[in-house]
PDB file of N, CA and C in Angstrom:
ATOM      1  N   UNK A 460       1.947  -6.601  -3.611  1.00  0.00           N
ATOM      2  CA  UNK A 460       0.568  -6.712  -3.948  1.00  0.00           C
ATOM      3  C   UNK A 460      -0.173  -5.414  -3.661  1.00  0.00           C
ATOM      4  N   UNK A 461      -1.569  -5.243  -3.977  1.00  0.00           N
ATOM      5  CA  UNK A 461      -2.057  -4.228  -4.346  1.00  0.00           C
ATOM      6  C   UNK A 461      -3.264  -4.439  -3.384  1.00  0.00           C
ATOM      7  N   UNK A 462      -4.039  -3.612  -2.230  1.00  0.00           N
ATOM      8  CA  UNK A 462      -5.662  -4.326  -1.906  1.00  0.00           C
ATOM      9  C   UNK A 462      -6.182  -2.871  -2.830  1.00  0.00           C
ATOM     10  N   UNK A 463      -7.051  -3.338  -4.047  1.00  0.00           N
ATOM     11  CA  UNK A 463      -7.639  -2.902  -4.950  1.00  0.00           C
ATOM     12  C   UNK A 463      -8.854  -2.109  -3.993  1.00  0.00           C
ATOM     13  N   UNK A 464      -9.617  -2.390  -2.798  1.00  0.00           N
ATOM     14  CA  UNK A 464     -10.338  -2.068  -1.866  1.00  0.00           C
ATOM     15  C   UNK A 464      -9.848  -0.417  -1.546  1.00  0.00           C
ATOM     16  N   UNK A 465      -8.733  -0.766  -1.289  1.00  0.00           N
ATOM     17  CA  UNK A 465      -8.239   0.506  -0.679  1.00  0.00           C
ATOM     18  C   UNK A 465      -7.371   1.507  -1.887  1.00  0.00           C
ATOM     19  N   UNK A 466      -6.454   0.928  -2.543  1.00  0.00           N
ATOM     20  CA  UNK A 466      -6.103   1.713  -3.667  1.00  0.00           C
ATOM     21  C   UNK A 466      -6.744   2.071  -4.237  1.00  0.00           C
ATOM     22  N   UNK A 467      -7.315   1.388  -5.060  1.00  0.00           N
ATOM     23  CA  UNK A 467      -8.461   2.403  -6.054  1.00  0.00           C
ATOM     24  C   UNK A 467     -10.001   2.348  -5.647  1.00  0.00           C
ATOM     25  N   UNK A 468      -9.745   2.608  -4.363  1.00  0.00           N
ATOM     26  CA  UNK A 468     -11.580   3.710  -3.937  1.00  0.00           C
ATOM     27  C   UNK A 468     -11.140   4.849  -4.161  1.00  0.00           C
ATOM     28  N   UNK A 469     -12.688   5.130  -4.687  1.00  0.00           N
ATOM     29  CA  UNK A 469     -12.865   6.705  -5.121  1.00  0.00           C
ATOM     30  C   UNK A 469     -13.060   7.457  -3.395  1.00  0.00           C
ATOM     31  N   UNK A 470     -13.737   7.418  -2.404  1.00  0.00           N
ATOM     32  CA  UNK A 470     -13.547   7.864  -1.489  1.00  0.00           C
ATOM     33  C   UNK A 470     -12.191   8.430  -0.602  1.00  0.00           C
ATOM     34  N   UNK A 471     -12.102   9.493  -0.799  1.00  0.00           N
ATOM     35  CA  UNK A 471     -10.419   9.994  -0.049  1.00  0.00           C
ATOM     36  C   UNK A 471     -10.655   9.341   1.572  1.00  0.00           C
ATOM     37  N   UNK A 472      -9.369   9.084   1.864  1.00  0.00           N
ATOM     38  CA  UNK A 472      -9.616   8.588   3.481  1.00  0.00           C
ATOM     39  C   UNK A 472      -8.299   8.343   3.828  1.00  0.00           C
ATOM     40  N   UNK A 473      -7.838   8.233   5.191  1.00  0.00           N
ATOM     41  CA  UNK A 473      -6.269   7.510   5.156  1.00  0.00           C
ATOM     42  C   UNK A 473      -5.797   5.876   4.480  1.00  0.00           C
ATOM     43  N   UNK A 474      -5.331   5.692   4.197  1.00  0.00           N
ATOM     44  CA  UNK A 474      -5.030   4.244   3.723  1.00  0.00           C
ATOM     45  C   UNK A 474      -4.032   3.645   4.709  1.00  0.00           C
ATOM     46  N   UNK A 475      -3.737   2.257   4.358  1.00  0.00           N
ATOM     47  CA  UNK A 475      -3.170   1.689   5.235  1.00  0.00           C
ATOM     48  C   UNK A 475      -1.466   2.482   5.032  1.00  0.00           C
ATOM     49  N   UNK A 476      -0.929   2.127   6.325  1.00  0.00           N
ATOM     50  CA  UNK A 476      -0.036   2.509   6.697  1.00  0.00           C
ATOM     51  C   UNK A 476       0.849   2.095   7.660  1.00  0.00           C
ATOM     52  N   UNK A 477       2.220   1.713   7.790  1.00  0.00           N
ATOM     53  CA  UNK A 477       3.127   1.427   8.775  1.00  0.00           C
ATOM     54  C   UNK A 477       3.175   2.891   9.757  1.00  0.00           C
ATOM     55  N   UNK A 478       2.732   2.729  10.665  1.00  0.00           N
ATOM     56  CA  UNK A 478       2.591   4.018  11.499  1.00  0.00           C
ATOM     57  C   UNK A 478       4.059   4.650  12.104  1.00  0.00           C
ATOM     58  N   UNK A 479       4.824   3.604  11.961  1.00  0.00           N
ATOM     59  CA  UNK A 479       6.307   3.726  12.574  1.00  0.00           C
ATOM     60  C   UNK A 479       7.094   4.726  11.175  1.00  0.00           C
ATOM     61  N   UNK A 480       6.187   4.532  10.147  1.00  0.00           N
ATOM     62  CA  UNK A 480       7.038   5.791   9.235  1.00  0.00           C
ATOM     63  C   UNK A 480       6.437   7.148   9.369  1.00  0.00           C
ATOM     64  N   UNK A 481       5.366   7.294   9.928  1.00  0.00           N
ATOM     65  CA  UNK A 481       4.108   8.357   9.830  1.00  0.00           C
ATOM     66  C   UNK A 481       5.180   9.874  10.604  1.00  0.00           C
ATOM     67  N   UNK A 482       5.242  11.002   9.148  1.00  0.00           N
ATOM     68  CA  UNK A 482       6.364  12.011   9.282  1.00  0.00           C
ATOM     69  C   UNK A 482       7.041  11.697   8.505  1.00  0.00           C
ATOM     70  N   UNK A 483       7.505  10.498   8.075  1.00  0.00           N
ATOM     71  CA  UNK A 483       8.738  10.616   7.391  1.00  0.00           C
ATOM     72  C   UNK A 483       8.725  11.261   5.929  1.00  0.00           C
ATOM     73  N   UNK A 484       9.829  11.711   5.338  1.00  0.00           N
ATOM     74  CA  UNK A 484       9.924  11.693   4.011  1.00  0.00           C
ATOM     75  C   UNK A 484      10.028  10.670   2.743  1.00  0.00           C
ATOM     76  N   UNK A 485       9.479  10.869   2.019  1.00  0.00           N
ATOM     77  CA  UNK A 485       9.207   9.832   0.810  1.00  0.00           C
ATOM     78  C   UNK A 485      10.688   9.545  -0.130  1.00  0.00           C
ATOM     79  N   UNK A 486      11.288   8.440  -0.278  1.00  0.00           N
ATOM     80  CA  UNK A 486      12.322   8.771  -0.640  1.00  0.00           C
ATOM     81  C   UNK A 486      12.727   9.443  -1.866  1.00  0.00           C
ATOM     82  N   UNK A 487      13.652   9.978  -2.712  1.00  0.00           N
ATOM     83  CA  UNK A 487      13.575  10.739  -3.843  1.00  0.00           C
ATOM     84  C   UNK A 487      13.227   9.438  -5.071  1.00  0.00           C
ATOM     85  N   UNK A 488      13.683   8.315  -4.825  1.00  0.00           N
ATOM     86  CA  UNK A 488      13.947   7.432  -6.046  1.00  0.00           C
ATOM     87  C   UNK A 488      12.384   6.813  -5.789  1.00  0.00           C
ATOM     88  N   UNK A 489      11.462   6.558  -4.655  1.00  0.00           N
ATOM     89  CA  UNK A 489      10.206   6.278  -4.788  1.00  0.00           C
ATOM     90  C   UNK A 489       9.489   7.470  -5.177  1.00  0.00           C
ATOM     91  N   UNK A 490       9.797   8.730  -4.983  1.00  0.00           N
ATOM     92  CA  UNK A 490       9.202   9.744  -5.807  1.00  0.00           C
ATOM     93  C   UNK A 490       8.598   9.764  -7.832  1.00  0.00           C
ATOM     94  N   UNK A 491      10.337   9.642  -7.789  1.00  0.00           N
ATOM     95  CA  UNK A 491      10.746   9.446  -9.215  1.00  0.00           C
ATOM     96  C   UNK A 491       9.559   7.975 -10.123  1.00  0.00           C
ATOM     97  N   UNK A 492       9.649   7.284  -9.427  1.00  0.00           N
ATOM     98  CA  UNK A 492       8.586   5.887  -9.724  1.00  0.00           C
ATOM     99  C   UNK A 492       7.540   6.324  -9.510  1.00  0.00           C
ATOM    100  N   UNK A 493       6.907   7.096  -8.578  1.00  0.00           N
ATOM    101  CA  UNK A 493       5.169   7.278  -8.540  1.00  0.00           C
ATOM    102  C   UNK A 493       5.159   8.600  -9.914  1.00  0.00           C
ATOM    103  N   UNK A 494       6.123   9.526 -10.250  1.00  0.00           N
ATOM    104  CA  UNK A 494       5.635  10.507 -11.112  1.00  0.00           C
ATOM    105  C   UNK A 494       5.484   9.224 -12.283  1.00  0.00           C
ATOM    106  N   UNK A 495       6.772   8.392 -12.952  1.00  0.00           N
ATOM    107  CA  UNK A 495       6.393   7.259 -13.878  1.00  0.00           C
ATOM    108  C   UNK A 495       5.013   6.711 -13.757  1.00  0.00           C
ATOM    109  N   UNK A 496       4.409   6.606 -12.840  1.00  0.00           N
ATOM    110  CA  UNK A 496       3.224   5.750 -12.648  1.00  0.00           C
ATOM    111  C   UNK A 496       2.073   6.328 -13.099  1.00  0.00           C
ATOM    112  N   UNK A 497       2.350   7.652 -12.565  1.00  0.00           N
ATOM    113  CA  UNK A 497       1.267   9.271 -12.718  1.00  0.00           C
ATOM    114  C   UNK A 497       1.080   8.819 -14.201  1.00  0.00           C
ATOM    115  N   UNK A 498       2.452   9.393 -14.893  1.00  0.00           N
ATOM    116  CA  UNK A 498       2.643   9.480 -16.287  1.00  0.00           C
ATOM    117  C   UNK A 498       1.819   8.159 -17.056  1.00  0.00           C
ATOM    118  N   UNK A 499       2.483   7.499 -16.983  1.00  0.00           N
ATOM    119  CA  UNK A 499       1.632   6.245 -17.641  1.00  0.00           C
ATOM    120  C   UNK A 499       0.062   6.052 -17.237  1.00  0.00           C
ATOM    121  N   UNK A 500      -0.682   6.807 -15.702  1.00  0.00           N
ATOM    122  CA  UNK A 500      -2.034   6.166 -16.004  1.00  0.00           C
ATOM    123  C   UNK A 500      -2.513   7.488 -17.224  1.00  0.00           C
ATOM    124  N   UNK A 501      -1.980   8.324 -16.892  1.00  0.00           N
ATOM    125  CA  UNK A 501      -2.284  10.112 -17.582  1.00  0.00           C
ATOM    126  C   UNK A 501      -2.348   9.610 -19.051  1.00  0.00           C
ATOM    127  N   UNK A 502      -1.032   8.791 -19.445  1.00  0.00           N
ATOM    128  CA  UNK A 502      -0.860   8.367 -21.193  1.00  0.00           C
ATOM    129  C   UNK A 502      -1.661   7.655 -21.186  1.00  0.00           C
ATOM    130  N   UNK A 503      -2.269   6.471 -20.404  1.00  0.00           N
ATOM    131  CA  UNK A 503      -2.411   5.330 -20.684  1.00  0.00           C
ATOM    132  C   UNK A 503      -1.235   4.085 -21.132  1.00  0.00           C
ATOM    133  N   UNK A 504      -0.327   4.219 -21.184  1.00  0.00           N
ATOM    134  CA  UNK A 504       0.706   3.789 -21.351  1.00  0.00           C
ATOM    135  C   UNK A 504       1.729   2.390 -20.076  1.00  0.00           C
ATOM    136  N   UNK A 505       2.599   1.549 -20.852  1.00  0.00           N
ATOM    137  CA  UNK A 505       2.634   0.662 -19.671  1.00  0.00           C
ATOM    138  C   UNK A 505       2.027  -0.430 -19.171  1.00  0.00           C
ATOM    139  N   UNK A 506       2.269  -0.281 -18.363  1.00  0.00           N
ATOM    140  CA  UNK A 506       1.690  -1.180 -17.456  1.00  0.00           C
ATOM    141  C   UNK A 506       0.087  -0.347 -16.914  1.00  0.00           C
ATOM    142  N   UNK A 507       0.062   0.577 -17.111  1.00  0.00           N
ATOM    143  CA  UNK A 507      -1.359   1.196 -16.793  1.00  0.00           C
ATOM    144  C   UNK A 507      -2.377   0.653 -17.931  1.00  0.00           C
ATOM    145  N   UNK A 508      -1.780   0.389 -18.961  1.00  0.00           N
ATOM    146  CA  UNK A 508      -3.177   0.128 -20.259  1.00  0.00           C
ATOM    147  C   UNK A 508      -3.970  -1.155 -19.384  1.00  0.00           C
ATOM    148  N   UNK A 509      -3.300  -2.064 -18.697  1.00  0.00           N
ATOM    149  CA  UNK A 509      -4.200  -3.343 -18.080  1.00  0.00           C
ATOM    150  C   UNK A 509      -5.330  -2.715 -17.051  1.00  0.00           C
ATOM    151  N   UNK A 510      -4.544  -1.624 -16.588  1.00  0.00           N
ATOM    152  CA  UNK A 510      -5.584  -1.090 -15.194  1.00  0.00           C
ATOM    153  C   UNK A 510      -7.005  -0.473 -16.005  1.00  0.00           C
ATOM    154  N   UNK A 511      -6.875  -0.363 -17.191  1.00  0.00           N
ATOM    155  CA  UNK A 511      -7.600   0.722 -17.599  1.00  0.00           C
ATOM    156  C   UNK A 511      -8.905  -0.579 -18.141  1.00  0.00           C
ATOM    157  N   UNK A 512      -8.388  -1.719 -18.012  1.00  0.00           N
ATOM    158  CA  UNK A 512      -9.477  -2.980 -18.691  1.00  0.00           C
ATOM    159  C   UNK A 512     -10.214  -3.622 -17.208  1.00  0.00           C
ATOM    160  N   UNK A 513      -9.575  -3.362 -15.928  1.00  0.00           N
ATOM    161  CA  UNK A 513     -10.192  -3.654 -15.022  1.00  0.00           C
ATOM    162  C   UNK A 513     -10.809  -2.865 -13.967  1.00  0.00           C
ATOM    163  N   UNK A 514     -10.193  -1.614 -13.877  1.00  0.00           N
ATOM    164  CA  UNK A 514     -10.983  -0.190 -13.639  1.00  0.00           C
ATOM    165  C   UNK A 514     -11.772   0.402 -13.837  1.00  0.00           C
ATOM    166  N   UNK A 515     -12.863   1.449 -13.742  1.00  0.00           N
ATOM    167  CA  UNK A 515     -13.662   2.169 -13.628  1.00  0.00           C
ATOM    168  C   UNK A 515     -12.556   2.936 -13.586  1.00  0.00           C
ATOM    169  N   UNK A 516     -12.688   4.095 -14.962  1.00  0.00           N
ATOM    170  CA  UNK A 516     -11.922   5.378 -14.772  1.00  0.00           C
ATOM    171  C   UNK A 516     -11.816   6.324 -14.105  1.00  0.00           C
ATOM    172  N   UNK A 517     -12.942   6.461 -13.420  1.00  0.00           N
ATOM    173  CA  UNK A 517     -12.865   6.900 -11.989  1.00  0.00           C
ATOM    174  C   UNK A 517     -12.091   6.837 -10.961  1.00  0.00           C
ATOM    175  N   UNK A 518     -11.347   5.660 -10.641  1.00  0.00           N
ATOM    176  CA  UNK A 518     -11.195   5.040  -9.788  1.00  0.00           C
ATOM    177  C   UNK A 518      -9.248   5.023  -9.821  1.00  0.00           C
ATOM    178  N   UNK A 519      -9.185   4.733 -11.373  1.00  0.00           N
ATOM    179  CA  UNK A 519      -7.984   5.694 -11.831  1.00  0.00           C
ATOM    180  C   UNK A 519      -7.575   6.828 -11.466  1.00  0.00           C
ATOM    181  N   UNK A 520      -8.543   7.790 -11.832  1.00  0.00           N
ATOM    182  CA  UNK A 520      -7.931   9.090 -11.369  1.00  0.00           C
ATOM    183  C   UNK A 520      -7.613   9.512 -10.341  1.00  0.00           C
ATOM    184  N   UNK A 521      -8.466   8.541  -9.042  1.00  0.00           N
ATOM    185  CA  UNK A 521      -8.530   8.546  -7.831  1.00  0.00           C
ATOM    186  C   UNK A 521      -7.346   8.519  -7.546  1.00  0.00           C
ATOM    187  N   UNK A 522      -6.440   7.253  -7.738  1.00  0.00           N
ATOM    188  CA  UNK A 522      -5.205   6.967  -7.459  1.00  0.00           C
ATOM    189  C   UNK A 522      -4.342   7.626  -8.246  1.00  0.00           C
ATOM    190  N   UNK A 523      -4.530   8.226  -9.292  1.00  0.00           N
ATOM    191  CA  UNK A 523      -3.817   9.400  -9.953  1.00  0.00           C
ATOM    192  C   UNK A 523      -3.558  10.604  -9.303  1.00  0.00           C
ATOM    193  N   UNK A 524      -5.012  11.031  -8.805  1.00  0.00           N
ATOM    194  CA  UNK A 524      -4.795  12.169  -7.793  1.00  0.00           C
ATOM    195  C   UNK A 524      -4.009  12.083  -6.569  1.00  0.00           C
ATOM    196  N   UNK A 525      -3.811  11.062  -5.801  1.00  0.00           N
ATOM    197  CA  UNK A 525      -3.635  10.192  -4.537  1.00  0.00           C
ATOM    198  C   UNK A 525      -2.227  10.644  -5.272  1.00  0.00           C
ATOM    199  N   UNK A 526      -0.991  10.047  -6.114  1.00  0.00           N
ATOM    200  CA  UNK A 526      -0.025  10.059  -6.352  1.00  0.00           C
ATOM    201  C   UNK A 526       0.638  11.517  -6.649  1.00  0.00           C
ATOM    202  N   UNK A 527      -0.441  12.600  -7.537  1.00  0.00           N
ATOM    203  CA  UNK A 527      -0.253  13.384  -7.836  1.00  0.00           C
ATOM    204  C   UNK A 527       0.209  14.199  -6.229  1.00  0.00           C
ATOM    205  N   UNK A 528      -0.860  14.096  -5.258  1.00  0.00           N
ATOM    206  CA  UNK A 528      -0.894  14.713  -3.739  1.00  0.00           C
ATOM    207  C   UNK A 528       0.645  14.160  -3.029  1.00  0.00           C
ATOM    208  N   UNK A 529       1.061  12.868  -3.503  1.00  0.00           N
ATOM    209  CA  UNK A 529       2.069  12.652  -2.602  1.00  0.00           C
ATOM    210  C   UNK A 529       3.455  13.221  -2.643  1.00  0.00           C
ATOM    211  N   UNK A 530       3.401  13.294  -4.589  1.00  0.00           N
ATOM    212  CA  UNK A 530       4.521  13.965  -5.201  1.00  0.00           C
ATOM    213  C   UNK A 530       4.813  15.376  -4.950  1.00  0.00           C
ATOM    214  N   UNK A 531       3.625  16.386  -4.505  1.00  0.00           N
ATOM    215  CA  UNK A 531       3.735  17.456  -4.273  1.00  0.00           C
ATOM    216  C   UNK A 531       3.907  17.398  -2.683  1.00  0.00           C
ATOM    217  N   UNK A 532       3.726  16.708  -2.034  1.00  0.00           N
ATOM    218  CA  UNK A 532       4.182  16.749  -0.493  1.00  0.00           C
ATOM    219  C   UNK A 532       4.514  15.327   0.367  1.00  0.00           C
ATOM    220  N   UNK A 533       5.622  15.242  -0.122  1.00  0.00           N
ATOM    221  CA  UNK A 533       6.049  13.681  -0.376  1.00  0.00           C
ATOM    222  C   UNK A 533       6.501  13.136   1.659  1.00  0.00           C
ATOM    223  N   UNK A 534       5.862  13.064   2.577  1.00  0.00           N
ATOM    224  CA  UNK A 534       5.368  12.728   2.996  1.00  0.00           C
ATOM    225  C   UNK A 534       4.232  12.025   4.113  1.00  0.00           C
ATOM    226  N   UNK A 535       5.119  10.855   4.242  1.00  0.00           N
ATOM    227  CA  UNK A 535       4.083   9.867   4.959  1.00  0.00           C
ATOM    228  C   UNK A 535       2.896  10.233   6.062  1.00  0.00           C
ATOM    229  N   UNK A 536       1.890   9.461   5.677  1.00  0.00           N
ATOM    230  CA  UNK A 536       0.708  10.660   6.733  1.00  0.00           C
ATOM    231  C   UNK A 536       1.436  10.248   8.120  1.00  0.00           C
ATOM    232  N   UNK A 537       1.077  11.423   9.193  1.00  0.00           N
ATOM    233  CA  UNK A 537       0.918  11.162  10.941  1.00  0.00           C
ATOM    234  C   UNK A 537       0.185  10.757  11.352  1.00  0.00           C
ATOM    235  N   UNK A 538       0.046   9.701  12.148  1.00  0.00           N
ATOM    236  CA  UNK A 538      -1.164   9.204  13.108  1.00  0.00           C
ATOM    237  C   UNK A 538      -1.670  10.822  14.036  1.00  0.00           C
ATOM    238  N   UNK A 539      -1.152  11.385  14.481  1.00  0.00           N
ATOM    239  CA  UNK A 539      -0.720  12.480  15.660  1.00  0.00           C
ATOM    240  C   UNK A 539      -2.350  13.606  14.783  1.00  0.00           C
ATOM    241  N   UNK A 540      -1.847  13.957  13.623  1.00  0.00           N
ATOM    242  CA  UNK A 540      -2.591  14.500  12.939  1.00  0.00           C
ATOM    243  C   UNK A 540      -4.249  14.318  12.976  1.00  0.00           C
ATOM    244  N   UNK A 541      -4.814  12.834  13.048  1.00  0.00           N
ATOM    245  CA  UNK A 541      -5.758  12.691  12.559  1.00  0.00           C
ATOM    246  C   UNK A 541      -6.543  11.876  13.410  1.00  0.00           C
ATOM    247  N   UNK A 542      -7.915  11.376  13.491  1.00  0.00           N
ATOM    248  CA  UNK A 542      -8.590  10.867  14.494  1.00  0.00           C
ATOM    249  C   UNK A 542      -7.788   9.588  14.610  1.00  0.00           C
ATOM    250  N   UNK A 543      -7.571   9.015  16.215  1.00  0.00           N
ATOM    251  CA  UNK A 543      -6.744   7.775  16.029  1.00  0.00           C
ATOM    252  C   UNK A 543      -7.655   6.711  16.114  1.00  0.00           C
ATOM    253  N   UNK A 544      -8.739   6.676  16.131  1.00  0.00           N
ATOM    254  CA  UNK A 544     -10.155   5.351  16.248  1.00  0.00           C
ATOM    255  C   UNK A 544     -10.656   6.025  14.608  1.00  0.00           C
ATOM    256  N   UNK A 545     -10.985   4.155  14.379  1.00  0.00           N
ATOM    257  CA  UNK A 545     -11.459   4.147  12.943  1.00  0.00           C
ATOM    258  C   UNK A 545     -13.324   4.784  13.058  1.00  0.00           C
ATOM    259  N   UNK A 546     -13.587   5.411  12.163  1.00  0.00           N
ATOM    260  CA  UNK A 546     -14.542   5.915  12.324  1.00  0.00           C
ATOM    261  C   UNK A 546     -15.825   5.596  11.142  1.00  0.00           C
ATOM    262  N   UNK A 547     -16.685   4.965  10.929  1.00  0.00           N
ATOM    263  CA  UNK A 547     -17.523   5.010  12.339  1.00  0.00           C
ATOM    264  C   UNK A 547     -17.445   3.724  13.246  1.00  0.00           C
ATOM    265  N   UNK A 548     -17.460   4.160  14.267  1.00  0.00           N
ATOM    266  CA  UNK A 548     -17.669   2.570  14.910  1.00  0.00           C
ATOM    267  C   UNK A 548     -18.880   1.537  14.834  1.00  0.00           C
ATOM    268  N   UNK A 549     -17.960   0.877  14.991  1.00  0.00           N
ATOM    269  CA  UNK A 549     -18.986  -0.677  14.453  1.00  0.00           C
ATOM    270  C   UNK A 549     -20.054  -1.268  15.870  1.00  0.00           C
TER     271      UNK A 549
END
């Protein structure tokens, strides 16, 4: 499943994450599937033509870009890296 909340916001931010992978590398064959995914929202093509009837194209590209970023540095974010409290506090 997909939380549409977090996938396709236009706001960059960390997304959810199993922290126990955070460092790791992305595997080559999940690589290979997110460039397919790229490709098809880019064509419109696929399984992307449905996203494109419930999306804001915006919101597309968002996660276009998001995929495009992972493929070029494939991966997984670090907790270590980045503030570890969600921000702002409530």
């Amino acid at each position: 499943g997909i939380d549409h909340g977090l996938t396709f916001n236009l706001h960059s931010g960390l997304r959810t994450v199993i922290w126990d992978f955070g460092g790791e590398r992305i595997p080559k064959r999940q690589i290979r599937d997110m460039k397919r995914v790229e490709t098809d929202l880019q064509e419109r093509q696929g399984a992307a033509c449905e996203l494109y009837e419930l999306l804001f194209e915006e919101e597309i590209e968002a996660v276009r870009e998001r995929i495009c970023k992972l493929v070029q540095e494939p991966v997984l974010p670090d907790l270590r890296r980045r503030r570890s409290v969600p921000w702002s506090f409530y």
